[in-house]
PDB file of C-alpha atoms in Angstrom:
ATOM      1  CA  SER A1144      99.153  61.948 131.409  1.00  0.00           C
ATOM      2  CA  ALA A1145     102.279  63.750 130.235  1.00  0.00           C
ATOM      3  CA  VAL A1146     102.583  66.213 127.388  1.00  0.00           C
ATOM      4  CA  ILE A1147     105.931  66.084 125.631  1.00  0.00           C
ATOM      5  CA  SER A1148     107.291  68.499 123.070  1.00  0.00           C
ATOM      6  CA  GLN A1149     110.379  68.059 120.917  1.00  0.00           C
ATOM      7  CA  LYS A1150     112.436  70.500 118.906  1.00  0.00           C
ATOM      8  CA  PRO A1151     113.148  70.497 116.040  1.00  0.00           C
ATOM      9  CA  SER A1152     110.304  68.508 114.506  1.00  0.00           C
ATOM     10  CA  ARG A1153     112.437  67.763 111.484  1.00  0.00           C
ATOM     11  CA  ASP A1154     115.806  68.698 110.038  1.00  0.00           C
ATOM     12  CA  ILE A1155     118.001  68.000 107.058  1.00  0.00           C
ATOM     13  CA  CYS A1156     121.687  67.938 107.929  1.00  0.00           C
ATOM     14  CA  GLN A1157     124.987  67.493 106.183  1.00  0.00           C
ATOM     15  CA  ARG A1158     127.252  64.537 106.804  1.00  0.00           C
ATOM     16  CA  GLY A1159     129.771  65.166 109.577  1.00  0.00           C
ATOM     17  CA  THR A1160     127.720  67.760 111.439  1.00  0.00           C
ATOM     18  CA  SER A1161     125.896  67.372 114.756  1.00  0.00           C
ATOM     19  CA  LEU A1162     122.288  68.010 115.753  1.00  0.00           C
ATOM     20  CA  THR A1163     120.882  68.499 119.242  1.00  0.00           C
ATOM     21  CA  ILE A1164     117.288  67.480 119.859  1.00  0.00           C
ATOM     22  CA  GLN A1165     115.419  68.962 122.796  1.00  0.00           C
ATOM     23  CA  CYS A1166     112.689  67.273 124.807  1.00  0.00           C
ATOM     24  CA  GLN A1167     110.450  69.147 127.240  1.00  0.00           C
ATOM     25  CA  VAL A1168     107.877  67.499 129.528  1.00  0.00           C
ATOM     26  CA  ASP A1169     105.039  69.314 131.267  1.00  0.00           C
ATOM     27  CA  SER A1170     105.635  67.500 134.563  1.00  0.00           C
ATOM     28  CA  GLN A1171     108.586  66.274 136.580  1.00  0.00           C
ATOM     29  CA  VAL A1172     109.670  62.751 135.679  1.00  0.00           C
ATOM     30  CA  THR A1173     112.481  60.598 136.990  1.00  0.00           C
ATOM     31  CA  MET A1174     113.402  58.784 133.813  1.00  0.00           C
ATOM     32  CA  MET A1175     113.343  59.962 130.240  1.00  0.00           C
ATOM     33  CA  PHE A1176     113.988  57.634 127.330  1.00  0.00           C
ATOM     34  CA  TRP A1177     115.411  58.301 123.895  1.00  0.00           C
ATOM     35  CA  TYR A1178     114.381  56.023 121.037  1.00  0.00           C
ATOM     36  CA  ARG A1179     115.242  55.740 117.384  1.00  0.00           C
ATOM     37  CA  GLN A1180     112.778  54.494 114.806  1.00  0.00           C
ATOM     38  CA  GLN A1181     114.010  53.870 111.291  1.00  0.00           C
ATOM     39  CA  PRO A1182     111.473  53.709 108.454  1.00  0.00           C
ATOM     40  CA  GLY A1183     109.257  50.647 108.745  1.00  0.00           C
ATOM     41  CA  GLN A1184     111.140  49.443 111.794  1.00  0.00           C
ATOM     42  CA  SER A1185     110.437  49.022 115.463  1.00  0.00           C
ATOM     43  CA  LEU A1186     111.448  51.373 118.215  1.00  0.00           C
ATOM     44  CA  THR A1187     115.024  50.956 119.401  1.00  0.00           C
ATOM     45  CA  LEU A1188     115.997  52.312 122.797  1.00  0.00           C
ATOM     46  CA  ILE A1189     119.136  54.436 122.610  1.00  0.00           C
ATOM     47  CA  ALA A1190     119.498  55.387 126.268  1.00  0.00           C
ATOM     48  CA  THR A1191     117.754  56.185 129.525  1.00  0.00           C
ATOM     49  CA  ALA A1192     118.397  59.658 130.927  1.00  0.00           C
ATOM     50  CA  ASN A1193     118.236  60.082 134.695  1.00  0.00           C
ATOM     51  CA  GLN A1194     118.454  63.491 136.299  1.00  0.00           C
ATOM     52  CA  GLY A1195     121.723  63.985 138.153  1.00  0.00           C
ATOM     53  CA  SER A1196     123.536  60.966 136.762  1.00  0.00           C
ATOM     54  CA  GLU A1197     125.071  59.704 133.554  1.00  0.00           C
ATOM     55  CA  ALA A1198     122.706  58.328 130.951  1.00  0.00           C
ATOM     56  CA  THR A1199     122.533  54.558 130.563  1.00  0.00           C
ATOM     57  CA  TYR A1200     123.193  53.472 126.982  1.00  0.00           C
ATOM     58  CA  GLU A1201     121.918  50.346 125.288  1.00  0.00           C
ATOM     59  CA  SER A1202     124.123  47.941 123.400  1.00  0.00           C
ATOM     60  CA  GLY A1203     125.269  49.468 120.140  1.00  0.00           C
ATOM     61  CA  PHE A1204     124.981  53.083 121.298  1.00  0.00           C
ATOM     62  CA  VAL A1205     127.809  55.085 122.837  1.00  0.00           C
ATOM     63  CA  ILE A1206     128.044  58.400 124.605  1.00  0.00           C
ATOM     64  CA  ASP A1207     130.519  59.889 122.122  1.00  0.00           C
ATOM     65  CA  LYS A1208     128.027  59.429 119.306  1.00  0.00           C
ATOM     66  CA  PHE A1209     124.843  60.233 121.247  1.00  0.00           C
ATOM     67  CA  PRO A1210     125.669  62.502 124.188  1.00  0.00           C
ATOM     68  CA  ILE A1211     122.683  63.190 126.422  1.00  0.00           C
ATOM     69  CA  SER A1212     122.035  65.927 128.928  1.00  0.00           C
ATOM     70  CA  ARG A1213     119.452  65.882 131.708  1.00  0.00           C
ATOM     71  CA  PRO A1214     119.793  69.168 133.607  1.00  0.00           C
ATOM     72  CA  ASN A1215     116.457  68.909 135.444  1.00  0.00           C
ATOM     73  CA  LEU A1216     113.356  66.755 135.851  1.00  0.00           C
ATOM     74  CA  THR A1217     111.468  68.211 132.876  1.00  0.00           C
ATOM     75  CA  PHE A1218     114.101  68.548 130.166  1.00  0.00           C
ATOM     76  CA  SER A1219     116.619  66.492 128.230  1.00  0.00           C
ATOM     77  CA  THR A1220     118.669  66.775 125.067  1.00  0.00           C
ATOM     78  CA  LEU A1221     120.050  64.156 122.712  1.00  0.00           C
ATOM     79  CA  THR A1222     122.862  65.068 120.338  1.00  0.00           C
ATOM     80  CA  VAL A1223     123.525  63.035 117.216  1.00  0.00           C
ATOM     81  CA  SER A1224     127.227  63.638 116.549  1.00  0.00           C
ATOM     82  CA  ASN A1225     129.301  63.386 113.390  1.00  0.00           C
ATOM     83  CA  MET A1226     126.245  62.347 111.433  1.00  0.00           C
ATOM     84  CA  SER A1227     126.166  59.968 108.506  1.00  0.00           C
ATOM     85  CA  PRO A1228     123.243  58.992 106.237  1.00  0.00           C
ATOM     86  CA  GLU A1229     122.748  55.884 108.418  1.00  0.00           C
ATOM     87  CA  ASP A1230     121.639  58.207 111.222  1.00  0.00           C
ATOM     88  CA  SER A1231     118.609  59.271 109.177  1.00  0.00           C
ATOM     89  CA  SER A1232     115.713  58.260 111.388  1.00  0.00           C
ATOM     90  CA  ILE A1233     112.982  59.479 113.672  1.00  0.00           C
ATOM     91  CA  TYR A1234     114.178  60.201 117.192  1.00  0.00           C
ATOM     92  CA  LEU A1235     111.579  59.986 119.936  1.00  0.00           C
ATOM     93  CA  CYS A1236     111.641  61.158 123.516  1.00  0.00           C
ATOM     94  CA  SER A1237     109.516  59.194 125.978  1.00  0.00           C
ATOM     95  CA  VAL A1238     108.587  59.203 129.657  1.00  0.00           C
ATOM     96  CA  GLY A1239     106.804  56.768 131.906  1.00  0.00           C
ATOM     97  CA  GLY A1240     103.432  57.474 133.419  1.00  0.00           C
ATOM     98  CA  THR A1241     102.764  58.570 136.963  1.00  0.00           C
ATOM     99  CA  SER A1242     103.047  56.116 139.807  1.00  0.00           C
ATOM    100  CA  GLY A1243     100.581  53.290 139.248  1.00  0.00           C
ATOM    101  CA  SER A1244     100.281  53.994 135.546  1.00  0.00           C
ATOM    102  CA  HIS A1245     101.878  51.592 133.101  1.00  0.00           C
ATOM    103  CA  GLU A1246     101.521  53.840 130.131  1.00  0.00           C
ATOM    104  CA  GLN A1247     104.538  55.306 128.402  1.00  0.00           C
ATOM    105  CA  PHE A1248     104.140  58.643 126.669  1.00  0.00           C
ATOM    106  CA  PHE A1249     105.965  59.729 123.563  1.00  0.00           C
ATOM    107  CA  GLY A1250     106.924  63.053 122.116  1.00  0.00           C
ATOM    108  CA  PRO A1251     105.987  63.846 118.512  1.00  0.00           C
ATOM    109  CA  GLY A1252     109.433  62.839 117.286  1.00  0.00           C
ATOM    110  CA  THR A1253     112.207  64.516 115.334  1.00  0.00           C
ATOM    111  CA  ARG A1254     112.560  63.404 111.732  1.00  0.00           C
ATOM    112  CA  LEU A1255     116.241  63.611 110.797  1.00  0.00           C
ATOM    113  CA  THR A1256     117.586  63.305 107.269  1.00  0.00           C
ATOM    114  CA  VAL A1257     121.355  63.241 106.748  1.00  0.00           C
ATOM    115  CA  LEU A1258     122.651  63.939 103.266  1.00  0.00           C
TER     116      LEU A1258
ATOM    117  CA  GLY B 160     117.812  36.549 122.954  1.00  0.00           C
ATOM    118  CA  GLN B 161     114.625  38.497 123.314  1.00  0.00           C
ATOM    119  CA  ASN B 162     112.127  38.469 120.495  1.00  0.00           C
ATOM    120  CA  ILE B 163     108.716  39.897 119.678  1.00  0.00           C
ATOM    121  CA  ASP B 164     106.962  38.617 116.538  1.00  0.00           C
ATOM    122  CA  GLN B 165     103.959  40.126 114.855  1.00  0.00           C
ATOM    123  CA  PRO B 166     102.785  40.126 111.236  1.00  0.00           C
ATOM    124  CA  THR B 167     104.262  42.841 109.055  1.00  0.00           C
ATOM    125  CA  GLU B 168     101.033  43.879 107.389  1.00  0.00           C
ATOM    126  CA  MET B 169      97.330  43.058 107.456  1.00  0.00           C
ATOM    127  CA  THR B 170      94.378  44.232 105.407  1.00  0.00           C
ATOM    128  CA  ALA B 171      90.766  44.395 106.565  1.00  0.00           C
ATOM    129  CA  THR B 172      87.480  45.894 105.466  1.00  0.00           C
ATOM    130  CA  GLU B 173      85.709  48.824 107.067  1.00  0.00           C
ATOM    131  CA  GLY B 174      83.114  47.594 109.572  1.00  0.00           C
ATOM    132  CA  ALA B 175      84.757  44.193 109.973  1.00  0.00           C
ATOM    133  CA  ILE B 176      86.822  42.670 112.798  1.00  0.00           C
ATOM    134  CA  VAL B 177      90.562  42.060 112.725  1.00  0.00           C
ATOM    135  CA  GLN B 178      92.881  40.235 115.125  1.00  0.00           C
ATOM    136  CA  ILE B 179      96.574  41.137 115.288  1.00  0.00           C
ATOM    137  CA  ASN B 180      98.710  38.477 116.928  1.00  0.00           C
ATOM    138  CA  CYS B 181     101.904  38.909 118.904  1.00  0.00           C
ATOM    139  CA  THR B 182     104.197  36.199 120.252  1.00  0.00           C
ATOM    140  CA  TYR B 183     107.089  36.934 122.548  1.00  0.00           C
ATOM    141  CA  GLN B 184     110.165  35.358 124.069  1.00  0.00           C
ATOM    142  CA  THR B 185     111.691  37.552 126.736  1.00  0.00           C
ATOM    143  CA  SER B 186     113.809  37.241 129.846  1.00  0.00           C
ATOM    144  CA  GLY B 187     111.038  37.673 132.362  1.00  0.00           C
ATOM    145  CA  PHE B 188     107.664  39.282 131.956  1.00  0.00           C
ATOM    146  CA  ASN B 189     106.231  42.382 133.564  1.00  0.00           C
ATOM    147  CA  GLY B 190     103.386  43.200 131.247  1.00  0.00           C
ATOM    148  CA  LEU B 191     102.495  43.451 127.589  1.00  0.00           C
ATOM    149  CA  PHE B 192     101.490  46.636 125.832  1.00  0.00           C
ATOM    150  CA  TRP B 193      99.791  47.539 122.589  1.00  0.00           C
ATOM    151  CA  TYR B 194     100.395  50.917 120.980  1.00  0.00           C
ATOM    152  CA  GLN B 195      98.891  52.533 117.915  1.00  0.00           C
ATOM    153  CA  GLN B 196     101.065  54.624 115.638  1.00  0.00           C
ATOM    154  CA  HIS B 197      99.697  56.626 112.729  1.00  0.00           C
ATOM    155  CA  ALA B 198     102.141  57.429 109.954  1.00  0.00           C
ATOM    156  CA  GLY B 199     104.409  60.288 110.920  1.00  0.00           C
ATOM    157  CA  GLU B 200     103.108  60.424 114.477  1.00  0.00           C
ATOM    158  CA  ALA B 201     104.252  59.179 117.880  1.00  0.00           C
ATOM    159  CA  PRO B 202     102.918  55.906 119.319  1.00  0.00           C
ATOM    160  CA  THR B 203      99.893  56.189 121.590  1.00  0.00           C
ATOM    161  CA  PHE B 204      98.965  53.729 124.314  1.00  0.00           C
ATOM    162  CA  LEU B 205      96.097  51.308 123.672  1.00  0.00           C
ATOM    163  CA  SER B 206      96.227  48.584 126.298  1.00  0.00           C
ATOM    164  CA  TYR B 207      98.171  46.825 129.024  1.00  0.00           C
ATOM    165  CA  ASN B 208      97.900  43.161 130.049  1.00  0.00           C
ATOM    166  CA  VAL B 209      99.796  41.557 132.904  1.00  0.00           C
ATOM    167  CA  LEU B 210      97.375  38.746 133.835  1.00  0.00           C
ATOM    168  CA  ASP B 211      95.954  36.097 131.519  1.00  0.00           C
ATOM    169  CA  GLY B 212      92.677  36.903 129.890  1.00  0.00           C
ATOM    170  CA  LEU B 213      90.863  39.500 127.890  1.00  0.00           C
ATOM    171  CA  GLU B 214      90.847  43.238 128.541  1.00  0.00           C
ATOM    172  CA  GLU B 215      88.117  45.120 126.722  1.00  0.00           C
ATOM    173  CA  LYS B 216      88.136  48.832 126.032  1.00  0.00           C
ATOM    174  CA  GLY B 217      85.469  49.992 123.640  1.00  0.00           C
ATOM    175  CA  ARG B 218      86.075  48.682 120.131  1.00  0.00           C
ATOM    176  CA  PHE B 219      89.517  47.390 121.119  1.00  0.00           C
ATOM    177  CA  SER B 220      90.267  44.285 123.190  1.00  0.00           C
ATOM    178  CA  SER B 221      93.583  42.717 124.130  1.00  0.00           C
ATOM    179  CA  PHE B 222      94.187  39.135 125.174  1.00  0.00           C
ATOM    180  CA  LEU B 223      97.146  37.573 126.965  1.00  0.00           C
ATOM    181  CA  SER B 224      98.313  34.015 127.565  1.00  0.00           C
ATOM    182  CA  ARG B 225     101.541  34.064 129.542  1.00  0.00           C
ATOM    183  CA  SER B 226     102.034  30.296 129.327  1.00  0.00           C
ATOM    184  CA  LYS B 227     101.970  30.510 125.529  1.00  0.00           C
ATOM    185  CA  GLY B 228     103.874  33.786 125.237  1.00  0.00           C
ATOM    186  CA  TYR B 229     101.005  35.070 123.149  1.00  0.00           C
ATOM    187  CA  SER B 230      98.780  38.088 122.867  1.00  0.00           C
ATOM    188  CA  TYR B 231      96.351  39.486 120.378  1.00  0.00           C
ATOM    189  CA  LEU B 232      94.725  42.833 119.757  1.00  0.00           C
ATOM    190  CA  LEU B 233      91.151  42.626 118.504  1.00  0.00           C
ATOM    191  CA  LEU B 234      89.660  45.582 116.682  1.00  0.00           C
ATOM    192  CA  LYS B 235      85.909  45.575 116.055  1.00  0.00           C
ATOM    193  CA  GLU B 236      83.719  47.713 113.805  1.00  0.00           C
ATOM    194  CA  LEU B 237      86.760  48.876 111.907  1.00  0.00           C
ATOM    195  CA  GLN B 238      86.887  52.480 110.805  1.00  0.00           C
ATOM    196  CA  MET B 239      89.118  54.075 108.198  1.00  0.00           C
ATOM    197  CA  LYS B 240      90.909  55.992 110.962  1.00  0.00           C
ATOM    198  CA  ASP B 241      92.086  52.651 112.387  1.00  0.00           C
ATOM    199  CA  SER B 242      94.570  52.425 109.520  1.00  0.00           C
ATOM    200  CA  ALA B 243      97.866  52.600 111.408  1.00  0.00           C
ATOM    201  CA  SER B 244     100.706  50.493 112.706  1.00  0.00           C
ATOM    202  CA  TYR B 245     100.072  48.499 115.871  1.00  0.00           C
ATOM    203  CA  LEU B 246     103.075  47.865 118.078  1.00  0.00           C
ATOM    204  CA  CYS B 247     103.341  45.055 120.608  1.00  0.00           C
ATOM    205  CA  ALA B 248     105.816  45.559 123.447  1.00  0.00           C
ATOM    206  CA  VAL B 249     106.787  43.503 126.509  1.00  0.00           C
ATOM    207  CA  LYS B 250     108.417  44.659 129.735  1.00  0.00           C
ATOM    208  CA  ASP B 251     111.151  42.209 130.650  1.00  0.00           C
ATOM    209  CA  SER B 252     112.573  41.294 134.055  1.00  0.00           C
ATOM    210  CA  ASN B 253     114.507  44.575 134.115  1.00  0.00           C
ATOM    211  CA  TYR B 254     111.309  46.507 133.351  1.00  0.00           C
ATOM    212  CA  GLN B 255     112.741  47.431 129.982  1.00  0.00           C
ATOM    213  CA  LEU B 256     110.316  47.618 127.066  1.00  0.00           C
ATOM    214  CA  ILE B 257     111.098  45.256 124.193  1.00  0.00           C
ATOM    215  CA  TRP B 258     109.293  46.334 121.027  1.00  0.00           C
ATOM    216  CA  GLY B 259     107.956  44.357 118.109  1.00  0.00           C
ATOM    217  CA  ALA B 260     108.427  45.705 114.589  1.00  0.00           C
ATOM    218  CA  GLY B 261     104.760  46.618 114.356  1.00  0.00           C
ATOM    219  CA  THR B 262     101.878  45.484 112.178  1.00  0.00           C
ATOM    220  CA  LYS B 263     100.713  47.864 109.488  1.00  0.00           C
ATOM    221  CA  LEU B 264      96.932  47.630 109.269  1.00  0.00           C
ATOM    222  CA  ILE B 265      95.300  48.756 106.043  1.00  0.00           C
ATOM    223  CA  ILE B 266      91.551  49.341 106.105  1.00  0.00           C
ATOM    224  CA  LYS B 267      89.697  49.206 102.814  1.00  0.00           C
ATOM    225  CA  PRO B 268      86.221  50.658 102.224  1.00  0.00           C
TER     226      PRO B 268
END
């Protein structure tokens, strides 16, 4: 299994500002995933972060709005830039299981409120 | 397009059995997952099905029919702590997880 921590756990931000969310994993993983989950909604994949290469963004998400860093195999950051109230959501970091495991593990999430 | 359908909300009684259905239409299939998510918490893995049939794990069982694009999660001997959202997800041909909106399960005493 993988233990994932995220910082901050929650934040309240002003419109137009940016917030960087950190994700730390207790083991080395190739791919890390960033999801958004709006209240009562499903998980939406924002991007896949690979160490040593540019993140791969899903349709509807762009690097200028959600820049991602992946400096090593245990850490990643997601920045939510120029925030608006529509960005209020829970942001989740996730990693796949070890080889042979199909399970995907999730961090505790960052609850973001934009005023 | 890709689509995962599951009921929005279900209610059941403590000690009873409940079945949560999931139907999917995806480009390819590389497994179906069920996750449990308590309010304010991250999803946690419950089960994985890639072949047709029933997988049993304690009080929880998951069934898959690939020909019908259908799965269900069966919860027996319901406990109050089972009140949560249950998310169905399918890995498509690109091994990307496609998530359903989740079923909120309410357990009443």
